[in-house]
PDB file of C-alpha atoms in Angstrom:
ATOM      1  CA  MET Z   1      11.517 -18.393   2.940  1.00  0.00           C
ATOM      2  CA  PRO Z   2      13.768 -19.371   0.002  1.00  0.00           C
ATOM      3  CA  ASN Z   3      12.518 -18.133  -3.347  1.00  0.00           C
ATOM      4  CA  GLY Z   4       9.386 -19.976  -4.222  1.00  0.00           C
ATOM      5  CA  THR Z   5       9.919 -22.861  -1.803  1.00  0.00           C
ATOM      6  CA  ASN Z   6       6.868 -23.486   0.349  1.00  0.00           C
ATOM      7  CA  CYS Z   7       5.437 -20.174  -0.790  1.00  0.00           C
ATOM      8  CA  PRO Z   8       1.626 -20.205  -0.647  1.00  0.00           C
ATOM      9  CA  LEU Z   9       1.400 -17.796  -3.595  1.00  0.00           C
ATOM     10  CA  CYS Z  10       3.651 -20.076  -5.672  1.00  0.00           C
ATOM     11  CA  ASP Z  11       1.901 -23.267  -4.576  1.00  0.00           C
ATOM     12  CA  THR Z  12      -1.691 -21.990  -4.876  1.00  0.00           C
ATOM     13  CA  ASP Z  13      -3.590 -19.207  -6.632  1.00  0.00           C
ATOM     14  CA  GLY Z  14      -4.209 -17.586  -3.249  1.00  0.00           C
ATOM     15  CA  GLY Z  15      -7.942 -17.160  -3.768  1.00  0.00           C
ATOM     16  CA  ARG Z  16     -10.646 -17.240  -6.405  1.00  0.00           C
ATOM     17  CA  VAL Z  17      -9.025 -16.295  -9.720  1.00  0.00           C
ATOM     18  CA  ILE Z  18     -10.986 -13.521 -11.432  1.00  0.00           C
ATOM     19  CA  TRP Z  19      -8.504 -12.920 -14.243  1.00  0.00           C
ATOM     20  CA  ARG Z  20      -5.122 -14.414 -15.062  1.00  0.00           C
ATOM     21  CA  GLY Z  21      -2.436 -12.964 -17.313  1.00  0.00           C
ATOM     22  CA  ALA Z  22       1.125 -13.909 -18.195  1.00  0.00           C
ATOM     23  CA  GLU Z  23       2.649 -11.707 -15.480  1.00  0.00           C
ATOM     24  CA  PHE Z  24       0.029 -11.379 -12.763  1.00  0.00           C
ATOM     25  CA  ARG Z  25      -3.413 -12.534 -11.689  1.00  0.00           C
ATOM     26  CA  LEU Z  26      -6.366 -10.937  -9.970  1.00  0.00           C
ATOM     27  CA  ILE Z  27      -7.850 -12.957  -7.142  1.00  0.00           C
ATOM     28  CA  ARG Z  28     -10.643 -12.423  -4.639  1.00  0.00           C
ATOM     29  CA  ALA Z  29      -9.774 -13.478  -1.133  1.00  0.00           C
ATOM     30  CA  ASP Z  30     -12.258 -15.125   1.168  1.00  0.00           C
ATOM     31  CA  ASP Z  31     -12.122 -13.199   4.440  1.00  0.00           C
ATOM     32  CA  ALA Z  32     -15.127 -13.245   6.759  1.00  0.00           C
ATOM     33  CA  LEU Z  33     -14.435  -9.727   8.056  1.00  0.00           C
ATOM     34  CA  LEU Z  34     -13.221  -8.084   4.828  1.00  0.00           C
ATOM     35  CA  PRO Z  35     -15.785  -8.368   2.050  1.00  0.00           C
ATOM     36  CA  ALA Z  36     -14.705  -7.733  -1.541  1.00  0.00           C
ATOM     37  CA  LEU Z  37     -11.011  -8.029  -0.753  1.00  0.00           C
ATOM     38  CA  TYR Z  38      -9.113  -8.401  -4.023  1.00  0.00           C
ATOM     39  CA  ARG Z  39      -5.416  -8.929  -4.601  1.00  0.00           C
ATOM     40  CA  ILE Z  40      -3.100  -8.498  -7.560  1.00  0.00           C
ATOM     41  CA  VAL Z  41      -0.606 -11.349  -7.240  1.00  0.00           C
ATOM     42  CA  TRP Z  42       2.569 -11.324  -9.311  1.00  0.00           C
ATOM     43  CA  ASN Z  43       2.943 -14.759 -10.893  1.00  0.00           C
ATOM     44  CA  ALA Z  44       6.726 -15.054 -10.559  1.00  0.00           C
ATOM     45  CA  HIS Z  45       8.211 -15.227  -7.078  1.00  0.00           C
ATOM     46  CA  LEU Z  46       9.506 -11.697  -6.474  1.00  0.00           C
ATOM     47  CA  THR Z  47       9.537 -10.019  -3.096  1.00  0.00           C
ATOM     48  CA  GLU Z  48       9.585  -6.253  -3.456  1.00  0.00           C
ATOM     49  CA  PHE Z  49       7.702  -3.891  -5.769  1.00  0.00           C
ATOM     50  CA  SER Z  50      11.071  -2.487  -6.869  1.00  0.00           C
ATOM     51  CA  ASP Z  51      12.127  -5.982  -7.991  1.00  0.00           C
ATOM     52  CA  LEU Z  52       9.854  -5.360 -10.980  1.00  0.00           C
ATOM     53  CA  SER Z  53      11.150  -3.585 -14.072  1.00  0.00           C
ATOM     54  CA  ALA Z  54       9.845  -0.077 -14.705  1.00  0.00           C
ATOM     55  CA  LEU Z  55       7.411  -1.402 -17.312  1.00  0.00           C
ATOM     56  CA  GLN Z  56       6.224  -4.179 -15.026  1.00  0.00           C
ATOM     57  CA  ARG Z  57       5.591  -1.626 -12.276  1.00  0.00           C
ATOM     58  CA  LEU Z  58       3.432   0.377 -14.672  1.00  0.00           C
ATOM     59  CA  SER Z  59       1.358  -2.681 -15.541  1.00  0.00           C
ATOM     60  CA  CYS Z  60       1.090  -3.698 -11.902  1.00  0.00           C
ATOM     61  CA  MET Z  61      -0.169  -0.305 -10.703  1.00  0.00           C
ATOM     62  CA  ASP Z  62      -2.405  -0.010 -13.739  1.00  0.00           C
ATOM     63  CA  ALA Z  63      -4.026  -3.231 -12.541  1.00  0.00           C
ATOM     64  CA  VAL Z  64      -4.216  -2.032  -8.926  1.00  0.00           C
ATOM     65  CA  VAL Z  65      -5.923   1.206  -9.936  1.00  0.00           C
ATOM     66  CA  LEU Z  66      -8.272  -0.628 -12.278  1.00  0.00           C
ATOM     67  CA  VAL Z  67      -9.453  -2.700  -9.325  1.00  0.00           C
ATOM     68  CA  GLU Z  68      -9.803   0.462  -7.250  1.00  0.00           C
ATOM     69  CA  GLN Z  69     -11.826   2.214  -9.961  1.00  0.00           C
ATOM     70  CA  THR Z  70     -14.083  -0.808 -10.439  1.00  0.00           C
ATOM     71  CA  LEU Z  71     -14.698  -1.203  -6.705  1.00  0.00           C
ATOM     72  CA  ARG Z  72     -15.561   2.478  -6.392  1.00  0.00           C
ATOM     73  CA  ALA Z  73     -17.965   2.241  -9.333  1.00  0.00           C
ATOM     74  CA  THR Z  74     -19.699  -0.936  -8.198  1.00  0.00           C
ATOM     75  CA  LEU Z  75     -19.603  -0.755  -4.379  1.00  0.00           C
ATOM     76  CA  ALA Z  76     -19.120   2.957  -3.536  1.00  0.00           C
ATOM     77  CA  PRO Z  77     -17.119   2.206  -0.382  1.00  0.00           C
ATOM     78  CA  ASP Z  78     -16.194   4.967   2.061  1.00  0.00           C
ATOM     79  CA  LYS Z  79     -12.497   4.456   1.348  1.00  0.00           C
ATOM     80  CA  ILE Z  80     -10.092   2.280  -0.587  1.00  0.00           C
ATOM     81  CA  ASN Z  81      -7.010   0.853   1.126  1.00  0.00           C
ATOM     82  CA  LEU Z  82      -4.005  -0.180  -0.951  1.00  0.00           C
ATOM     83  CA  ALA Z  83      -1.058  -2.088   0.478  1.00  0.00           C
ATOM     84  CA  SER Z  84       1.875  -4.268  -0.434  1.00  0.00           C
ATOM     85  CA  LEU Z  85       3.354  -5.657   2.783  1.00  0.00           C
ATOM     86  CA  GLY Z  86       4.538  -9.254   2.400  1.00  0.00           C
ATOM     87  CA  ASN Z  87       6.168  -9.698   5.793  1.00  0.00           C
ATOM     88  CA  VAL Z  88       4.441 -13.045   6.318  1.00  0.00           C
ATOM     89  CA  VAL Z  89       4.220 -14.089   2.651  1.00  0.00           C
ATOM     90  CA  PRO Z  90       7.147 -12.409   0.873  1.00  0.00           C
ATOM     91  CA  HIS Z  91       5.750 -12.896  -2.632  1.00  0.00           C
ATOM     92  CA  LEU Z  92       4.706  -9.636  -4.312  1.00  0.00           C
ATOM     93  CA  HIS Z  93       0.982  -9.027  -3.932  1.00  0.00           C
ATOM     94  CA  TRP Z  94      -1.120  -5.890  -3.665  1.00  0.00           C
ATOM     95  CA  HIS Z  95      -4.211  -5.705  -1.487  1.00  0.00           C
ATOM     96  CA  VAL Z  96      -7.082  -3.596  -2.824  1.00  0.00           C
ATOM     97  CA  MET Z  97      -9.641  -3.285  -0.055  1.00  0.00           C
ATOM     98  CA  PRO Z  98     -12.903  -1.382  -0.019  1.00  0.00           C
ATOM     99  CA  ARG Z  99     -13.572  -0.031   3.457  1.00  0.00           C
ATOM    100  CA  TRP Z 100     -16.777   1.160   5.096  1.00  0.00           C
ATOM    101  CA  ARG Z 101     -17.491   3.122   8.226  1.00  0.00           C
ATOM    102  CA  TRP Z 102     -19.499   0.166   9.491  1.00  0.00           C
ATOM    103  CA  ASP Z 103     -16.828  -2.463   8.843  1.00  0.00           C
ATOM    104  CA  ALA Z 104     -15.211  -4.466  11.624  1.00  0.00           C
ATOM    105  CA  TYR Z 105     -11.897  -2.559  11.577  1.00  0.00           C
ATOM    106  CA  TRP Z 106     -12.904   0.998  10.646  1.00  0.00           C
ATOM    107  CA  PRO Z 107     -11.137   3.402  10.957  1.00  0.00           C
ATOM    108  CA  GLN Z 108      -8.156   1.231  11.767  1.00  0.00           C
ATOM    109  CA  SER Z 109      -6.271  -0.868   9.241  1.00  0.00           C
ATOM    110  CA  ALA Z 110      -7.428  -4.314   8.227  1.00  0.00           C
ATOM    111  CA  TRP Z 111      -4.435  -5.679  10.173  1.00  0.00           C
ATOM    112  CA  SER Z 112      -5.407  -3.915  13.394  1.00  0.00           C
ATOM    113  CA  ALA Z 113      -7.602  -5.275  16.169  1.00  0.00           C
ATOM    114  CA  ALA Z 114     -11.283  -5.421  15.221  1.00  0.00           C
ATOM    115  CA  GLN Z 115     -13.180  -2.386  16.505  1.00  0.00           C
ATOM    116  CA  ARG Z 116     -16.676  -3.888  16.537  1.00  0.00           C
ATOM    117  CA  THR Z 117     -18.615  -6.999  15.613  1.00  0.00           C
ATOM    118  CA  MET Z 118     -19.458  -7.323  11.941  1.00  0.00           C
ATOM    119  CA  ASP Z 119     -22.750  -5.848  10.747  1.00  0.00           C
ATOM    120  CA  ASP Z 120     -24.163  -9.025   9.217  1.00  0.00           C
ATOM    121  CA  ALA Z 121     -26.940  -7.324   7.260  1.00  0.00           C
ATOM    122  CA  ARG Z 122     -24.580  -4.865   5.577  1.00  0.00           C
ATOM    123  CA  LEU Z 123     -22.025  -7.599   4.985  1.00  0.00           C
ATOM    124  CA  ALA Z 124     -24.685  -9.707   3.283  1.00  0.00           C
ATOM    125  CA  ARG Z 125     -25.569  -6.802   0.981  1.00  0.00           C
ATOM    126  CA  VAL Z 126     -21.943  -6.472  -0.130  1.00  0.00           C
ATOM    127  CA  ASN Z 127     -21.552 -10.216  -0.553  1.00  0.00           C
ATOM    128  CA  ALA Z 128     -24.673 -10.315  -2.720  1.00  0.00           C
ATOM    129  CA  LEU Z 129     -22.979  -7.904  -5.133  1.00  0.00           C
ATOM    130  CA  LEU Z 130     -19.772  -9.914  -5.491  1.00  0.00           C
ATOM    131  CA  PRO Z 131     -20.791 -11.842  -8.645  1.00  0.00           C
ATOM    132  CA  GLU Z 132     -21.507  -8.493 -10.310  1.00  0.00           C
ATOM    133  CA  VAL Z 133     -18.207  -7.006  -9.066  1.00  0.00           C
ATOM    134  CA  ASP Z 134     -16.267 -10.076 -10.239  1.00  0.00           C
ATOM    135  CA  ALA Z 135     -17.875  -9.777 -13.677  1.00  0.00           C
ATOM    136  CA  ALA Z 136     -17.126  -6.047 -13.909  1.00  0.00           C
ATOM    137  CA  LEU Z 137     -13.506  -6.697 -12.967  1.00  0.00           C
ATOM    138  CA  LEU Z 138     -13.178  -9.490 -15.520  1.00  0.00           C
ATOM    139  CA  ARG Z 139     -14.570  -7.215 -18.259  1.00  0.00           C
ATOM    140  CA  ALA Z 140     -12.270  -4.355 -17.244  1.00  0.00           C
ATOM    141  CA  PHE Z 141      -9.175  -6.574 -17.090  1.00  0.00           C
ATOM    142  CA  ALA Z 142      -9.930  -8.308 -20.401  1.00  0.00           C
ATOM    143  CA  ARG Z 143     -10.415  -4.931 -22.075  1.00  0.00           C
ATOM    144  CA  ARG Z 144      -7.205  -3.500 -20.626  1.00  0.00           C
ATOM    145  CA  PHE Z 145      -4.895  -6.485 -20.540  1.00  0.00           C
ATOM    146  CA  GLY Z 146      -6.419  -9.008 -22.968  1.00  0.00           C
ATOM    147  CA  GLY Z 147      -7.580 -12.538 -22.387  1.00  0.00           C
ATOM    148  CA  THR Z 148     -11.127 -13.446 -21.428  1.00  0.00           C
TER     149      THR Z 148
ATOM    150  CA  MET O   1     -13.844  15.486   6.972  1.00  0.00           C
ATOM    151  CA  PRO O   2     -14.768  18.132   4.360  1.00  0.00           C
ATOM    152  CA  ASN O   3     -12.123  18.621   1.712  1.00  0.00           C
ATOM    153  CA  GLY O   4      -9.135  20.284   3.239  1.00  0.00           C
ATOM    154  CA  THR O   5     -10.958  21.584   6.307  1.00  0.00           C
ATOM    155  CA  ASN O   6      -9.153  20.637   9.496  1.00  0.00           C
ATOM    156  CA  CYS O   7      -7.010  18.222   7.544  1.00  0.00           C
ATOM    157  CA  PRO O   8      -3.624  17.711   9.216  1.00  0.00           C
ATOM    158  CA  LEU O   9      -1.935  17.152   5.844  1.00  0.00           C
ATOM    159  CA  CYS O  10      -3.387  20.424   4.516  1.00  0.00           C
ATOM    160  CA  ASP O  11      -2.615  22.369   7.688  1.00  0.00           C
ATOM    161  CA  THR O  12       0.899  21.004   8.263  1.00  0.00           C
ATOM    162  CA  ASP O  13       3.674  19.305   6.292  1.00  0.00           C
ATOM    163  CA  GLY O  14       3.046  16.131   8.291  1.00  0.00           C
ATOM    164  CA  GLY O  15       6.693  15.580   9.180  1.00  0.00           C
ATOM    165  CA  ARG O  16      10.209  16.676   8.332  1.00  0.00           C
ATOM    166  CA  VAL O  17      10.195  17.767   4.677  1.00  0.00           C
ATOM    167  CA  ILE O  18      13.002  16.059   2.768  1.00  0.00           C
ATOM    168  CA  TRP O  19      11.978  17.284  -0.688  1.00  0.00           C
ATOM    169  CA  ARG O  20       9.074  19.374  -1.912  1.00  0.00           C
ATOM    170  CA  GLY O  21       7.721  19.619  -5.449  1.00  0.00           C
ATOM    171  CA  ALA O  22       4.750  21.298  -7.084  1.00  0.00           C
ATOM    172  CA  GLU O  23       2.510  18.217  -6.768  1.00  0.00           C
ATOM    173  CA  PHE O  24       3.823  16.219  -3.821  1.00  0.00           C
ATOM    174  CA  ARG O  25       6.352  16.231  -1.020  1.00  0.00           C
ATOM    175  CA  LEU O  26       8.537  13.643   0.672  1.00  0.00           C
ATOM    176  CA  ILE O  27       8.482  13.748   4.449  1.00  0.00           C
ATOM    177  CA  ARG O  28      10.051  11.671   7.200  1.00  0.00           C
ATOM    178  CA  ALA O  29       7.718  10.884  10.049  1.00  0.00           C
ATOM    179  CA  ASP O  30       8.835  10.808  13.651  1.00  0.00           C
ATOM    180  CA  ASP O  31       7.605   7.509  15.080  1.00  0.00           C
ATOM    181  CA  ALA O  32       9.372   6.007  18.072  1.00  0.00           C
ATOM    182  CA  LEU O  33       8.634   2.420  16.959  1.00  0.00           C
ATOM    183  CA  LEU O  34       9.040   2.829  13.189  1.00  0.00           C
ATOM    184  CA  PRO O  35      12.455   4.189  12.279  1.00  0.00           C
ATOM    185  CA  ALA O  36      13.026   5.626   8.805  1.00  0.00           C
ATOM    186  CA  LEU O  37       9.316   5.906   8.033  1.00  0.00           C
ATOM    187  CA  TYR O  38       8.894   8.123   4.978  1.00  0.00           C
ATOM    188  CA  ARG O  39       5.717   9.310   3.292  1.00  0.00           C
ATOM    189  CA  ILE O  40       4.879  10.732  -0.103  1.00  0.00           C
ATOM    190  CA  VAL O  41       2.147  13.293   0.587  1.00  0.00           C
ATOM    191  CA  TRP O  42       0.106  14.716  -2.281  1.00  0.00           C
ATOM    192  CA  ASN O  43       0.015  18.491  -1.859  1.00  0.00           C
ATOM    193  CA  ALA O  44      -3.589  19.022  -2.986  1.00  0.00           C
ATOM    194  CA  HIS O  45      -6.371  17.543  -0.885  1.00  0.00           C
ATOM    195  CA  LEU O  46      -7.365  14.399  -2.760  1.00  0.00           C
ATOM    196  CA  THR O  47      -8.574  11.243  -1.090  1.00  0.00           C
ATOM    197  CA  GLU O  48      -8.033   8.232  -3.316  1.00  0.00           C
ATOM    198  CA  PHE O  49      -5.096   7.181  -5.502  1.00  0.00           C
ATOM    199  CA  SER O  50      -7.524   6.950  -8.430  1.00  0.00           C
ATOM    200  CA  ASP O  51      -8.451  10.627  -7.918  1.00  0.00           C
ATOM    201  CA  LEU O  52      -5.103  11.355  -9.572  1.00  0.00           C
ATOM    202  CA  SER O  53      -4.795  11.587 -13.346  1.00  0.00           C
ATOM    203  CA  ALA O  54      -2.944   8.776 -15.088  1.00  0.00           C
ATOM    204  CA  LEU O  55       0.171  10.953 -15.394  1.00  0.00           C
ATOM    205  CA  GLN O  56      -0.015  12.001 -11.741  1.00  0.00           C
ATOM    206  CA  ARG O  57      -0.262   8.350 -10.720  1.00  0.00           C
ATOM    207  CA  LEU O  58       2.901   7.609 -12.687  1.00  0.00           C
ATOM    208  CA  SER O  59       4.779  10.415 -10.920  1.00  0.00           C
ATOM    209  CA  CYS O  60       3.417   9.374  -7.554  1.00  0.00           C
ATOM    210  CA  MET O  61       4.472   5.722  -7.863  1.00  0.00           C
ATOM    211  CA  ASP O  62       7.773   6.772  -9.400  1.00  0.00           C
ATOM    212  CA  ALA O  63       8.363   8.704  -6.179  1.00  0.00           C
ATOM    213  CA  VAL O  64       7.211   5.802  -3.987  1.00  0.00           C
ATOM    214  CA  VAL O  65       9.556   3.359  -5.711  1.00  0.00           C
ATOM    215  CA  LEU O  66      12.422   5.849  -5.585  1.00  0.00           C
ATOM    216  CA  VAL O  67      12.035   5.956  -1.798  1.00  0.00           C
ATOM    217  CA  GLU O  68      11.875   2.156  -1.713  1.00  0.00           C
ATOM    218  CA  GLN O  69      15.022   1.817  -3.835  1.00  0.00           C
ATOM    219  CA  THR O  70      16.903   4.358  -1.734  1.00  0.00           C
ATOM    220  CA  LEU O  71      15.892   2.704   1.539  1.00  0.00           C
ATOM    221  CA  ARG O  72      16.978  -0.684   0.232  1.00  0.00           C
ATOM    222  CA  ALA O  73      20.332   0.749  -0.880  1.00  0.00           C
ATOM    223  CA  THR O  74      21.058   2.656   2.327  1.00  0.00           C
ATOM    224  CA  LEU O  75      19.444   0.548   5.069  1.00  0.00           C
ATOM    225  CA  ALA O  76      19.101  -2.966   3.617  1.00  0.00           C
ATOM    226  CA  PRO O  77      15.902  -3.711   5.550  1.00  0.00           C
ATOM    227  CA  ASP O  78      14.413  -7.206   5.620  1.00  0.00           C
ATOM    228  CA  LYS O  79      11.277  -5.970   3.822  1.00  0.00           C
ATOM    229  CA  ILE O  80       9.645  -2.834   2.502  1.00  0.00           C
ATOM    230  CA  ASN O  81       5.980  -2.138   3.278  1.00  0.00           C
ATOM    231  CA  LEU O  82       3.983   0.169   0.999  1.00  0.00           C
ATOM    232  CA  ALA O  83       0.518   1.403   1.867  1.00  0.00           C
ATOM    233  CA  SER O  84      -2.028   4.079   1.093  1.00  0.00           C
ATOM    234  CA  LEU O  85      -4.847   3.783   3.636  1.00  0.00           C
ATOM    235  CA  GLY O  86      -6.193   7.190   4.704  1.00  0.00           C
ATOM    236  CA  ASN O  87      -9.102   6.006   6.829  1.00  0.00           C
ATOM    237  CA  VAL O  88      -8.163   8.385   9.637  1.00  0.00           C
ATOM    238  CA  VAL O  89      -6.583  11.128   7.507  1.00  0.00           C
ATOM    239  CA  PRO O  90      -8.315  10.963   4.101  1.00  0.00           C
ATOM    240  CA  HIS O  91      -5.674  13.000   2.269  1.00  0.00           C
ATOM    241  CA  LEU O  92      -3.658  10.972  -0.226  1.00  0.00           C
ATOM    242  CA  HIS O  93      -0.356   9.804   1.257  1.00  0.00           C
ATOM    243  CA  TRP O  94       1.812   6.754   0.715  1.00  0.00           C
ATOM    244  CA  HIS O  95       3.735   5.114   3.517  1.00  0.00           C
ATOM    245  CA  VAL O  96       7.135   3.667   2.611  1.00  0.00           C
ATOM    246  CA  MET O  97       8.352   1.683   5.585  1.00  0.00           C
ATOM    247  CA  PRO O  98      11.519  -0.336   5.962  1.00  0.00           C
ATOM    248  CA  ARG O  99      10.859  -3.347   8.163  1.00  0.00           C
ATOM    249  CA  TRP O 100      13.237  -5.579  10.093  1.00  0.00           C
ATOM    250  CA  ARG O 101      12.859  -8.951  11.742  1.00  0.00           C
ATOM    251  CA  TRP O 102      13.807  -7.329  15.041  1.00  0.00           C
ATOM    252  CA  ASP O 103      11.343  -4.432  14.816  1.00  0.00           C
ATOM    253  CA  ALA O 104       8.480  -3.964  17.282  1.00  0.00           C
ATOM    254  CA  TYR O 105       5.738  -5.176  14.907  1.00  0.00           C
ATOM    255  CA  TRP O 106       7.437  -7.860  12.805  1.00  0.00           C
ATOM    256  CA  PRO O 107       6.001  -9.846  11.069  1.00  0.00           C
ATOM    257  CA  GLN O 108       2.716  -8.044  11.601  1.00  0.00           C
ATOM    258  CA  SER O 109       1.807  -4.742   9.990  1.00  0.00           C
ATOM    259  CA  ALA O 110       2.856  -1.438  11.475  1.00  0.00           C
ATOM    260  CA  TRP O 111      -0.812  -0.909  12.424  1.00  0.00           C
ATOM    261  CA  SER O 112      -1.032  -4.176  14.343  1.00  0.00           C
ATOM    262  CA  ALA O 113      -0.341  -4.704  18.023  1.00  0.00           C
ATOM    263  CA  ALA O 114       3.354  -4.533  18.894  1.00  0.00           C
ATOM    264  CA  GLN O 115       4.915  -8.000  19.075  1.00  0.00           C
ATOM    265  CA  ARG O 116       7.899  -7.165  21.307  1.00  0.00           C
ATOM    266  CA  THR O 117       9.683  -4.287  22.982  1.00  0.00           C
ATOM    267  CA  MET O 118      11.898  -2.231  20.720  1.00  0.00           C
ATOM    268  CA  ASP O 119      15.537  -3.247  20.401  1.00  0.00           C
ATOM    269  CA  ASP O 120      17.071   0.060  21.439  1.00  0.00           C
ATOM    270  CA  ALA O 121      20.579  -0.708  20.223  1.00  0.00           C
ATOM    271  CA  ARG O 122      19.406  -1.647  16.724  1.00  0.00           C
ATOM    272  CA  LEU O 123      17.009   1.287  16.647  1.00  0.00           C
ATOM    273  CA  ALA O 124      19.879   3.638  17.513  1.00  0.00           C
ATOM    274  CA  ARG O 125      21.964   2.226  14.661  1.00  0.00           C
ATOM    275  CA  VAL O 126      19.149   2.957  12.168  1.00  0.00           C
ATOM    276  CA  ASN O 127      18.541   6.407  13.609  1.00  0.00           C
ATOM    277  CA  ALA O 128      22.245   7.241  13.297  1.00  0.00           C
ATOM    278  CA  LEU O 129      21.981   6.617   9.542  1.00  0.00           C
ATOM    279  CA  LEU O 130      18.980   8.897   9.002  1.00  0.00           C
ATOM    280  CA  PRO O 131      20.953  12.024   8.005  1.00  0.00           C
ATOM    281  CA  GLU O 132      22.673   9.947   5.322  1.00  0.00           C
ATOM    282  CA  VAL O 133      19.360   8.433   4.166  1.00  0.00           C
ATOM    283  CA  ASP O 134      17.714  11.876   4.051  1.00  0.00           C
ATOM    284  CA  ALA O 135      20.614  13.192   1.957  1.00  0.00           C
ATOM    285  CA  ALA O 136      20.473  10.230  -0.433  1.00  0.00           C
ATOM    286  CA  LEU O 137      16.722  10.737  -0.860  1.00  0.00           C
ATOM    287  CA  LEU O 138      17.141  14.451  -1.501  1.00  0.00           C
ATOM    288  CA  ARG O 139      19.794  13.746  -4.164  1.00  0.00           C
ATOM    289  CA  ALA O 140      17.628  11.069  -5.805  1.00  0.00           C
ATOM    290  CA  PHE O 141      14.508  13.253  -5.820  1.00  0.00           C
ATOM    291  CA  ALA O 142      16.324  16.335  -7.135  1.00  0.00           C
ATOM    292  CA  ARG O 143      17.847  14.253  -9.929  1.00  0.00           C
ATOM    293  CA  ARG O 144      14.513  12.665 -10.863  1.00  0.00           C
ATOM    294  CA  PHE O 145      12.037  15.458 -10.219  1.00  0.00           C
ATOM    295  CA  GLY O 146      14.107  18.657 -10.159  1.00  0.00           C
ATOM    296  CA  GLY O 147      14.487  21.240  -7.445  1.00  0.00           C
ATOM    297  CA  THR O 148      17.217  21.096  -4.845  1.00  0.00           C
TER     298      THR O 148
END
C-alpha cells in the first residue's frame, strides 16, 4: 500500500471519533465480538511506532495508557490488551482492548479463533456503559491533551 | 493466577536472556514459526502496563522501541508487531516481532491460524543472522541502559 493511497485510516476516521487532536485521534471501533474496543490512530500516514519522533512516541503512549486507565476505572475488565500490528492496514494505530474471562476469544488473542459464543447478556451490560466510557475518555483526553 | 505464584515469567527467564537490568530484561523466544521474536519482560510481577509508574512506562517503551529500531536496522522486516496481551501469562511482557510477507501467519497476527507452511530457506536466512541481531541488541541496551 503506497503511503496514504487507498488507506482506510487516511480515507476515513476508522470508527466513532471520541476525541481528535492535531497529531492523533481516539476512536471507538464497532466490533460485535469485542465490546469497548478503542484505538489511538495517528493522523498522518506513518507505518511503524519508531517512525514517530521521541516526543511523539511519548504523547502516543501517554494516550494509550490514558485509555487503559480509563477502561480499568470504568469497566474493570479482567485484562487489558495493547497492540500495534498493522499488517493489513499499515497506518500506525494502537488497539486498547478490555478483555473478560467470558468474552468470545478469552484467553486467546482477539485475532485468534473464537473460543465460545458471545454471552449476550454480559455484552449488553458492557454496551450499556459505553456512553459513560466515551464521556470519561473525552474528559480525560481534553484535560490531558486539550480541545473539547 | 495469584501474584507471582506459579508464574512462568517469575519462575524462569522466559527465553534466552540478551540483556538484564534491575527493572526488566530482554529475552529472545524460541518459536519455530516466529523467527527473531524478542520480548521485554518486567522483572517484578505486575500485570498491566498501567501498573507501572510514569517513569517506568517511559523506560519500558524506550526499551520496546530500541528493539524495534534494532530489528529494522538488522533484519529489514516488512512490518513490526508490538503487543502486550498477558491473558494466558498475566505478567507484564511486550512482544516485539518482525514480520515478513512470506512468514507463516502473514498478514494475520502471530496468534491467528497459520496461513501457509513456513518457508524453510527464508527462515534459515533469518536464523543465521540471530547472533548478529543479539549482539546489536546487547550493544544498544548497554549503551542506553547500562550494564554489559
